[in-house]
PDB file of C-alpha atoms and ligand atoms in Angstrom:
ATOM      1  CA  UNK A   1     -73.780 -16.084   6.304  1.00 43.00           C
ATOM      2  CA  UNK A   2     -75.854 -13.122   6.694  1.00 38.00           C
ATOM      3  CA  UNK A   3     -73.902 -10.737   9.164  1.00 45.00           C
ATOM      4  CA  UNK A   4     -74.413  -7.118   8.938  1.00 49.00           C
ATOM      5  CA  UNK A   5     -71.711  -4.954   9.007  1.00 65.00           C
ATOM      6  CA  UNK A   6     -72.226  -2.387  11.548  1.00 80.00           C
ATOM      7  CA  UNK A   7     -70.597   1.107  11.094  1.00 90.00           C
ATOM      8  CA  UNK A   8     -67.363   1.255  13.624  1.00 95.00           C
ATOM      9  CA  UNK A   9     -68.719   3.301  16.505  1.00 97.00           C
ATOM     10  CA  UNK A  10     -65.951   5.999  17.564  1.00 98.00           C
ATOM     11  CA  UNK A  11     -65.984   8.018  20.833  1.00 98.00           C
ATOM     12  CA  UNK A  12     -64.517  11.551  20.645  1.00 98.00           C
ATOM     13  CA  UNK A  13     -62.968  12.934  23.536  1.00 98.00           C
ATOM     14  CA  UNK A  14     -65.180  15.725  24.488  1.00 97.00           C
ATOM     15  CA  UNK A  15     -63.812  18.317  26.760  1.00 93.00           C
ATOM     16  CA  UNK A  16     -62.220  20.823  24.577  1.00 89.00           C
ATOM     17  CA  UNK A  17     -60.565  21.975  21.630  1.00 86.00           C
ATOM     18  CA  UNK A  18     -62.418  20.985  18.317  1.00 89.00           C
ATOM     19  CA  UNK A  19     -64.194  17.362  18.803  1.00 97.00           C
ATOM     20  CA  UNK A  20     -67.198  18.717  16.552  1.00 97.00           C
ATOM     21  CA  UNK A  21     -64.673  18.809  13.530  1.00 98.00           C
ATOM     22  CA  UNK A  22     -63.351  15.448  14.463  1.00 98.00           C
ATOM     23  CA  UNK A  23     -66.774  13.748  14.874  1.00 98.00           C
ATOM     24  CA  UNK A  24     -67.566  15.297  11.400  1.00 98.00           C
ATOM     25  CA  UNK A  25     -64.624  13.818   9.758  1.00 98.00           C
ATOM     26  CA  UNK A  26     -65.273  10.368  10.735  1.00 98.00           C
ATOM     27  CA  UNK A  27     -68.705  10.337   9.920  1.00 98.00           C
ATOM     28  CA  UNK A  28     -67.824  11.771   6.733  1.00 98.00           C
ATOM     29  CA  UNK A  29     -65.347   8.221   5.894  1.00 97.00           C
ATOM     30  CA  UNK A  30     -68.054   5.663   7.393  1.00 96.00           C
ATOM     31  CA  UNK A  31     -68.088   5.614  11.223  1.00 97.00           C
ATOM     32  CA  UNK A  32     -70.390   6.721  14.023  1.00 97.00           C
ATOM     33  CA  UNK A  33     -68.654   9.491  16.359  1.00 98.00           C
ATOM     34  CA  UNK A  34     -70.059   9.459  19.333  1.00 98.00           C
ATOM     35  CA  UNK A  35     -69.016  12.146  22.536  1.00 98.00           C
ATOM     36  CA  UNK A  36     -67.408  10.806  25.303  1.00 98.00           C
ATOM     37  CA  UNK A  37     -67.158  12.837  28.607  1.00 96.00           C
ATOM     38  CA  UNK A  38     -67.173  10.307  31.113  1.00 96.00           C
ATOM     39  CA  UNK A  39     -65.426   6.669  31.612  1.00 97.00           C
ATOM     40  CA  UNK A  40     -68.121   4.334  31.445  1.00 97.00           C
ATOM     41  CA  UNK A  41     -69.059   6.090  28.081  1.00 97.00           C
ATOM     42  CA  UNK A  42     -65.981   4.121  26.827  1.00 97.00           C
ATOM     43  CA  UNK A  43     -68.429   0.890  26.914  1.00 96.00           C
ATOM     44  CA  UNK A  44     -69.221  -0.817  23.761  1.00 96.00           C
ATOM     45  CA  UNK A  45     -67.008   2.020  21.392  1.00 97.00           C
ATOM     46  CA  UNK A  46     -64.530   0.380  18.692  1.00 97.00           C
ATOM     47  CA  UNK A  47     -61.824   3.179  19.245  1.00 98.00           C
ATOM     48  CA  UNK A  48     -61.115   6.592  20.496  1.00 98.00           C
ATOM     49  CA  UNK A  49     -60.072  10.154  19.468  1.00 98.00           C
ATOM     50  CA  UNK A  50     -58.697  12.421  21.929  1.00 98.00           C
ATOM     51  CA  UNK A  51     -58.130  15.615  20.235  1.00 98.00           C
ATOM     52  CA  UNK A  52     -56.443  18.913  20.298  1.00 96.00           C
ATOM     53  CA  UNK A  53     -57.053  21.598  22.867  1.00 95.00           C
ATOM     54  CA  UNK A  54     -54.840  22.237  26.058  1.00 95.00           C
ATOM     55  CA  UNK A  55     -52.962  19.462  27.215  1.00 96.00           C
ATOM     56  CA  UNK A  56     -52.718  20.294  30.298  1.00 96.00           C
ATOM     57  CA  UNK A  57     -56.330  21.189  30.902  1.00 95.00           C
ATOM     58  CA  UNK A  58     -57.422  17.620  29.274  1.00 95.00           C
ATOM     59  CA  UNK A  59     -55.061  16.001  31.853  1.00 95.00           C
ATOM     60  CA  UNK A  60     -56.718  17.709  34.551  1.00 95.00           C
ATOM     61  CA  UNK A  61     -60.526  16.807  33.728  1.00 94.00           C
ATOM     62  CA  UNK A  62     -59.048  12.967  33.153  1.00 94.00           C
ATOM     63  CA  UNK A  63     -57.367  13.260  36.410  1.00 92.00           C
ATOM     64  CA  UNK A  64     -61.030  14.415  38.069  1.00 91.00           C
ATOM     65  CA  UNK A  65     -62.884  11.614  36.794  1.00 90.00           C
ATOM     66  CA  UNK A  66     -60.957   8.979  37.120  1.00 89.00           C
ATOM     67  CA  UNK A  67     -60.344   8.785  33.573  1.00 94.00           C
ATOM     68  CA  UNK A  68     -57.101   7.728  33.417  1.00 92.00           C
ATOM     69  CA  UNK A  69     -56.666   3.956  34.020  1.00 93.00           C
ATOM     70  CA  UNK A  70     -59.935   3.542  32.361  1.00 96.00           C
ATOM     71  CA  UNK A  71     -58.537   5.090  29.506  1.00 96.00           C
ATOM     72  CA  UNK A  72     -54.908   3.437  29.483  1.00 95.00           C
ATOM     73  CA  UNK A  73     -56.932   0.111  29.788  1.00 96.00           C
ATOM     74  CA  UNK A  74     -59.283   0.733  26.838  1.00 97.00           C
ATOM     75  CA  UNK A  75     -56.308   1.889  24.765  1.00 96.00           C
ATOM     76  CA  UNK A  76     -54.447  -1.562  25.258  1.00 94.00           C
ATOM     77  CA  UNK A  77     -57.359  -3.383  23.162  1.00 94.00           C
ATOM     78  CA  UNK A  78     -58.684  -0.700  21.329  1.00 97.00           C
ATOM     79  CA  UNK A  79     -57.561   1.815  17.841  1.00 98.00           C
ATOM     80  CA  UNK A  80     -56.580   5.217  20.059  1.00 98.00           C
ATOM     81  CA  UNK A  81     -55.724   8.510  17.871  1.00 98.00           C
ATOM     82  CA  UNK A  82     -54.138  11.271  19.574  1.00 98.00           C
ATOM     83  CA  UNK A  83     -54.451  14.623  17.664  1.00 98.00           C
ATOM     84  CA  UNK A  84     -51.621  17.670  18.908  1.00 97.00           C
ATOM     85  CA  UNK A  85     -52.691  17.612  22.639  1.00 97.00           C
ATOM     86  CA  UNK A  86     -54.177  14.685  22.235  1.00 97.00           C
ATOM     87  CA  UNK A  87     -50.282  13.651  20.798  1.00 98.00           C
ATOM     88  CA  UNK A  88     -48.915  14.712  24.184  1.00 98.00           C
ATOM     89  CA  UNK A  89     -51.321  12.917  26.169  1.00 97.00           C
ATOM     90  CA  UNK A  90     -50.372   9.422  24.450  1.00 98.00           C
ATOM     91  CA  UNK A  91     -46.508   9.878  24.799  1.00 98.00           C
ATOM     92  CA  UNK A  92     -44.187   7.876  26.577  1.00 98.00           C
ATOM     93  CA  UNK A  93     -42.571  11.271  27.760  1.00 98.00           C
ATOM     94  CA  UNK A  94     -43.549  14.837  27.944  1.00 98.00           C
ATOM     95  CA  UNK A  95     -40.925  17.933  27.699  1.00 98.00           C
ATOM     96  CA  UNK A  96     -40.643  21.258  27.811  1.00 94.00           C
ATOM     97  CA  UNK A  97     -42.182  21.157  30.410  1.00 94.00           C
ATOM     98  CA  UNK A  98     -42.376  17.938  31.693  1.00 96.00           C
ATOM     99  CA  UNK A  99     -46.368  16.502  32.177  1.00 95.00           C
ATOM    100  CA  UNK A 100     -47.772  12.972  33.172  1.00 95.00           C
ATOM    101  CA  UNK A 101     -49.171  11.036  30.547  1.00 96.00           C
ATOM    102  CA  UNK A 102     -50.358   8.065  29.225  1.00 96.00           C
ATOM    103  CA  UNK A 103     -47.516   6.690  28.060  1.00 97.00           C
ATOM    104  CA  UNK A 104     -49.039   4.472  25.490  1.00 97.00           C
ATOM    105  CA  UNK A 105     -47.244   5.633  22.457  1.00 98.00           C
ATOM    106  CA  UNK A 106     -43.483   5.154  22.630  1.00 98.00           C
ATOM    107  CA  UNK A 107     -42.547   8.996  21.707  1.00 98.00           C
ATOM    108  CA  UNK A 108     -41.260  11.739  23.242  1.00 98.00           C
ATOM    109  CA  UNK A 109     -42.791  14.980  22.430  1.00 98.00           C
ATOM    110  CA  UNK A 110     -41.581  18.977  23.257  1.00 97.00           C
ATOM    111  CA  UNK A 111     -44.776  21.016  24.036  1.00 96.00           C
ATOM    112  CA  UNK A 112     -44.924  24.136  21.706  1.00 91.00           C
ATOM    113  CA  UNK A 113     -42.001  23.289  20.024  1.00 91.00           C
ATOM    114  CA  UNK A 114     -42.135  26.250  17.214  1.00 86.00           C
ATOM    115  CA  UNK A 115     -42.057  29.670  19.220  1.00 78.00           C
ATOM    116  CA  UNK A 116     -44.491  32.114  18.970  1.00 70.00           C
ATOM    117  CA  UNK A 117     -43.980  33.234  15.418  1.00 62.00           C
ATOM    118  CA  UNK A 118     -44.220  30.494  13.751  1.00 68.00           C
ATOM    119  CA  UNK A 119     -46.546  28.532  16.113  1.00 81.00           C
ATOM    120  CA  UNK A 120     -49.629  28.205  13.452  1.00 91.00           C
ATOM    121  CA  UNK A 121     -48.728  27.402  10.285  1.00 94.00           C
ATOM    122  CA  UNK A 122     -50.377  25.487   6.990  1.00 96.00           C
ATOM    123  CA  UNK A 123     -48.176  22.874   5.414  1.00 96.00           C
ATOM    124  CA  UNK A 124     -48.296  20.291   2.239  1.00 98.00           C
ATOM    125  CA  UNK A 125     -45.738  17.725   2.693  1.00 97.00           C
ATOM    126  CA  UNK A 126     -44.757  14.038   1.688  1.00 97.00           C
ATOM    127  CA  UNK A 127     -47.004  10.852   2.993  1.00 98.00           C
ATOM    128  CA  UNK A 128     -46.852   7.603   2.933  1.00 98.00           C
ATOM    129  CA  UNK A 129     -50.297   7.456   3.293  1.00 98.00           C
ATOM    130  CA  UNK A 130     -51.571   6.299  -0.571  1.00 97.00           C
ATOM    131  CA  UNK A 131     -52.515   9.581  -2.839  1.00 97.00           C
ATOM    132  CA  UNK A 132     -50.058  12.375  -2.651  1.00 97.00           C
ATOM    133  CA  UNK A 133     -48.415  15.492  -0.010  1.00 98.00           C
ATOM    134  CA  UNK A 134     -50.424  16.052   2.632  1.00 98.00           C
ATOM    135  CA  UNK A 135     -51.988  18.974   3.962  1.00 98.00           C
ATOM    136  CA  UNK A 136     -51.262  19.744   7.408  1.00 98.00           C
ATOM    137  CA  UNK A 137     -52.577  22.479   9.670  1.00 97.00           C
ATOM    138  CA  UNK A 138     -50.100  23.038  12.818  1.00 96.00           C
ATOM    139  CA  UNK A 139     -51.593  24.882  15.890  1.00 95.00           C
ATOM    140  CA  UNK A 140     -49.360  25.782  18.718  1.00 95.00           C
ATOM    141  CA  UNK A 141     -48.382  22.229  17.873  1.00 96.00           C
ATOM    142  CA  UNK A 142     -45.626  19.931  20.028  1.00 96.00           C
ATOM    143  CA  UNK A 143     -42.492  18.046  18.433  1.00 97.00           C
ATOM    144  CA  UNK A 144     -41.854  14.386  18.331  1.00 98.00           C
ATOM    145  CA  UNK A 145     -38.508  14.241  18.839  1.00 98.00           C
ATOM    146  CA  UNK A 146     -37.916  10.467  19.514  1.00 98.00           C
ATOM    147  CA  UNK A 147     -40.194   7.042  18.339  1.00 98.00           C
ATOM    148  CA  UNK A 148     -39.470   3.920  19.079  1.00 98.00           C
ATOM    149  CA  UNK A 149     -38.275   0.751  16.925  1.00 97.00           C
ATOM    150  CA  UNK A 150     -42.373  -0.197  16.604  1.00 98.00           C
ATOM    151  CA  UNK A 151     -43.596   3.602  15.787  1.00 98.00           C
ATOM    152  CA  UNK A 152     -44.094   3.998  12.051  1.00 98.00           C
ATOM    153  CA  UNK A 153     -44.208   7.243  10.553  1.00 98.00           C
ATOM    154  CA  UNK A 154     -46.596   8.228   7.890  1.00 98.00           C
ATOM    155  CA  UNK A 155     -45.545  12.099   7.606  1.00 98.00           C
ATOM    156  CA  UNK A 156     -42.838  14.298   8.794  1.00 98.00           C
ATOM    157  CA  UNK A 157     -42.248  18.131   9.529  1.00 96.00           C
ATOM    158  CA  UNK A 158     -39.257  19.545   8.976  1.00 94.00           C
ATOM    159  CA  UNK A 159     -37.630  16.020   9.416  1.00 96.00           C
ATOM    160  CA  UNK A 160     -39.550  15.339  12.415  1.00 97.00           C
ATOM    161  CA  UNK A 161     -42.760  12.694  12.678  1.00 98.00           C
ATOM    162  CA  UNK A 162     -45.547  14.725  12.609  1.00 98.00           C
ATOM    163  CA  UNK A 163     -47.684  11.575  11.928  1.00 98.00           C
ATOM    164  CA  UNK A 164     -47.341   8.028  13.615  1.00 98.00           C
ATOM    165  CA  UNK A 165     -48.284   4.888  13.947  1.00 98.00           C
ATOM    166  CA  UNK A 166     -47.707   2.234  16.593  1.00 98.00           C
ATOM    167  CA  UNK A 167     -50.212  -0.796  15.669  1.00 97.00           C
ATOM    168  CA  UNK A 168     -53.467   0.503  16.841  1.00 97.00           C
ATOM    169  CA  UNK A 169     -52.188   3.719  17.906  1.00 98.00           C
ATOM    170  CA  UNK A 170     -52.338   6.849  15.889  1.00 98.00           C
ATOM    171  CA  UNK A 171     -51.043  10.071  16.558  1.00 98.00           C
ATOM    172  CA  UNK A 172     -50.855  13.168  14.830  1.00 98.00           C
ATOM    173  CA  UNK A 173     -48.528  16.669  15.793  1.00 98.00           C
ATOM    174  CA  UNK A 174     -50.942  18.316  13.507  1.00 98.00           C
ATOM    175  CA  UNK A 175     -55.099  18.938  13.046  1.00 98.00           C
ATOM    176  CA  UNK A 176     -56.332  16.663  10.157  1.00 98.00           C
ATOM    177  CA  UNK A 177     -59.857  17.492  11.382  1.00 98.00           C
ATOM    178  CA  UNK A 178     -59.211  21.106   9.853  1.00 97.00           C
ATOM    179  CA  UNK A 179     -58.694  19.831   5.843  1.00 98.00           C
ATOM    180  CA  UNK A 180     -61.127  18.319   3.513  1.00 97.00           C
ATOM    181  CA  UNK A 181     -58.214  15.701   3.194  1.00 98.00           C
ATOM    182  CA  UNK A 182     -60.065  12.676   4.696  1.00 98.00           C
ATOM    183  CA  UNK A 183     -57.156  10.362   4.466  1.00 98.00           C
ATOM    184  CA  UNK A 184     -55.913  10.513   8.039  1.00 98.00           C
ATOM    185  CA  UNK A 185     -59.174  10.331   9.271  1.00 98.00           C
ATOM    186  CA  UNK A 186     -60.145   7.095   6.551  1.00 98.00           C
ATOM    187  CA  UNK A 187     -57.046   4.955   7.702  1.00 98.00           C
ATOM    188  CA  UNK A 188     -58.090   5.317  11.672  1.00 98.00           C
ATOM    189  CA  UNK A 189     -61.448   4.238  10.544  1.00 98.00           C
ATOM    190  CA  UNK A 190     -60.125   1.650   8.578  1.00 97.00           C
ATOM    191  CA  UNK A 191     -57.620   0.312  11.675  1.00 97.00           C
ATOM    192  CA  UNK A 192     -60.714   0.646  14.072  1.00 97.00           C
ATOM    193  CA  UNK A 193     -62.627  -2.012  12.069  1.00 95.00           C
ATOM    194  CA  UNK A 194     -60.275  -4.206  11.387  1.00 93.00           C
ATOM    195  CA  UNK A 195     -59.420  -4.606  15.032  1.00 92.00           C
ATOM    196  CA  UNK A 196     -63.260  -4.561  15.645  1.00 82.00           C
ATOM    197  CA  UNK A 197     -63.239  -7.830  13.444  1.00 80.00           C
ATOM    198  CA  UNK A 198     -59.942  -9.140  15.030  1.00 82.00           C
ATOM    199  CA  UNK A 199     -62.067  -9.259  18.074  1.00 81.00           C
ATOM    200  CA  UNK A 200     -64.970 -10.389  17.069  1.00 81.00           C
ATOM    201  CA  UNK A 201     -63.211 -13.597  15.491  1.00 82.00           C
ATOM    202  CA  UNK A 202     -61.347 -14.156  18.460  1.00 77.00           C
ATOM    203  CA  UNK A 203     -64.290 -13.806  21.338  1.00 67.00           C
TER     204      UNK A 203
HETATM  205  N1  LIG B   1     -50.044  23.582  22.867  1.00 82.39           N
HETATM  206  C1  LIG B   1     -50.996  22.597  23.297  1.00 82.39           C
HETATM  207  C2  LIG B   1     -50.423  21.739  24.454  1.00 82.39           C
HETATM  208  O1  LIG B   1     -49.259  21.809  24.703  1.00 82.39           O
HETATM  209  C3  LIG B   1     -51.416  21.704  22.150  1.00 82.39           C
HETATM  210  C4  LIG B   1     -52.030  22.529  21.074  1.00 82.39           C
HETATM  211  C5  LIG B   1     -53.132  21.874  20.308  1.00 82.39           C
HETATM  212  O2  LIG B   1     -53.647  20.827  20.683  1.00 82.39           O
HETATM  213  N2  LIG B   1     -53.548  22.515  19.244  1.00 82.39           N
HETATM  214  O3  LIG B   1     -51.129  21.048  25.097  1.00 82.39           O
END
């Protein structure tokens, strides 16, 4: 057989926050980021970040354009990866205070869960991702607090997941887009095509 292998083509959820550093990363481990600011620019993409910023301000925009069905429905067939607000807006349930969202992750995160002096902050801890501690890089970041019996977890903070997994579903308390670590970054990629060939076999 003589099939190409296409790059996995990646939308980026670009409203706010720091989607630039995001698309960079996954170019950097072998996909194509592409911008997404409207629904229908969900066509023909093999996953989705939605990243950091202001949860609250992301769930407005999605609630303008009619994002969010579109998006609930691309997330039941496609790699999703949540970064901080992007976290938030995958939960199963939102505290502190409470917020609507997506509810496709089964979490339960606290918004700005570390006070004001030590809401920033640079860690290195244990992974299970292959290769050693991780670096990551907290900002005004929320809390998982409760997963689910199907949520794996890849890295904690102070004995809570700060980095999950739920099948295709990916979500991260922290900013991975901000190290030259590449690993988070390399196993969405890496989930994105498989599930990209997944379908392909089966349609
Ligand atoms: N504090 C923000 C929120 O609650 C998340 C912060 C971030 O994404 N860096 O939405």
């Amino acid at each position: 057989m003589n099939e190409q292998r296409a790059l996995p083509r990646i939308g980026v959820l670009a409203i706010q926050g720091d989607y630039a550093a995001h698309a960079d990363a996954l170019a950097e481990v072998g996909a194509t980021p592409t911008e997404v600011r409207k629904p229908d620019q969900l066509a023909g993409l093999h996953g989705l970040i939605l990243p950091g910023g202001e949860s609250t301000t992301i769930l407005r925009f999605l609630d303008k354009h009619s994002f969010f069905q579109t998006l609930r429905e691309f997330a039941a067939n496609h790699p999703v990866f949540g970064t901080c607000a992007g976290a938030i807006l995958l939960s199963r349930e939102v505290r502190s205070p409470a917020q609507r969202s997506l509810g496709i992750l089964d979490s339960v995160v606290e918004r700005n869960a570390y006070g004001r002096q030590i809401d920033s902050t640079i860690l290195t801890a244990e992974t299970e991702l292959p290769g050693g501690p991780l670096e990551m890089v907290f900002i005004r970041a929320p809390r998982i607090v409760e997963t689910g019996p199907g949520v794996q977890v890849l890295a904690r903070r102070s004995g809570f997941p700060a980095l999950v997994r739920q099948n295709h579903i990916m979500a991260a308390t922290f900013h991975p887009e901000l190290s030259a670590d590449r690993r988070v970054h390399k196993l969405f990629v890496e989930i994105v095509a498989q599930s990209a060939l997944t379908a392909a076999a089966s349609g």
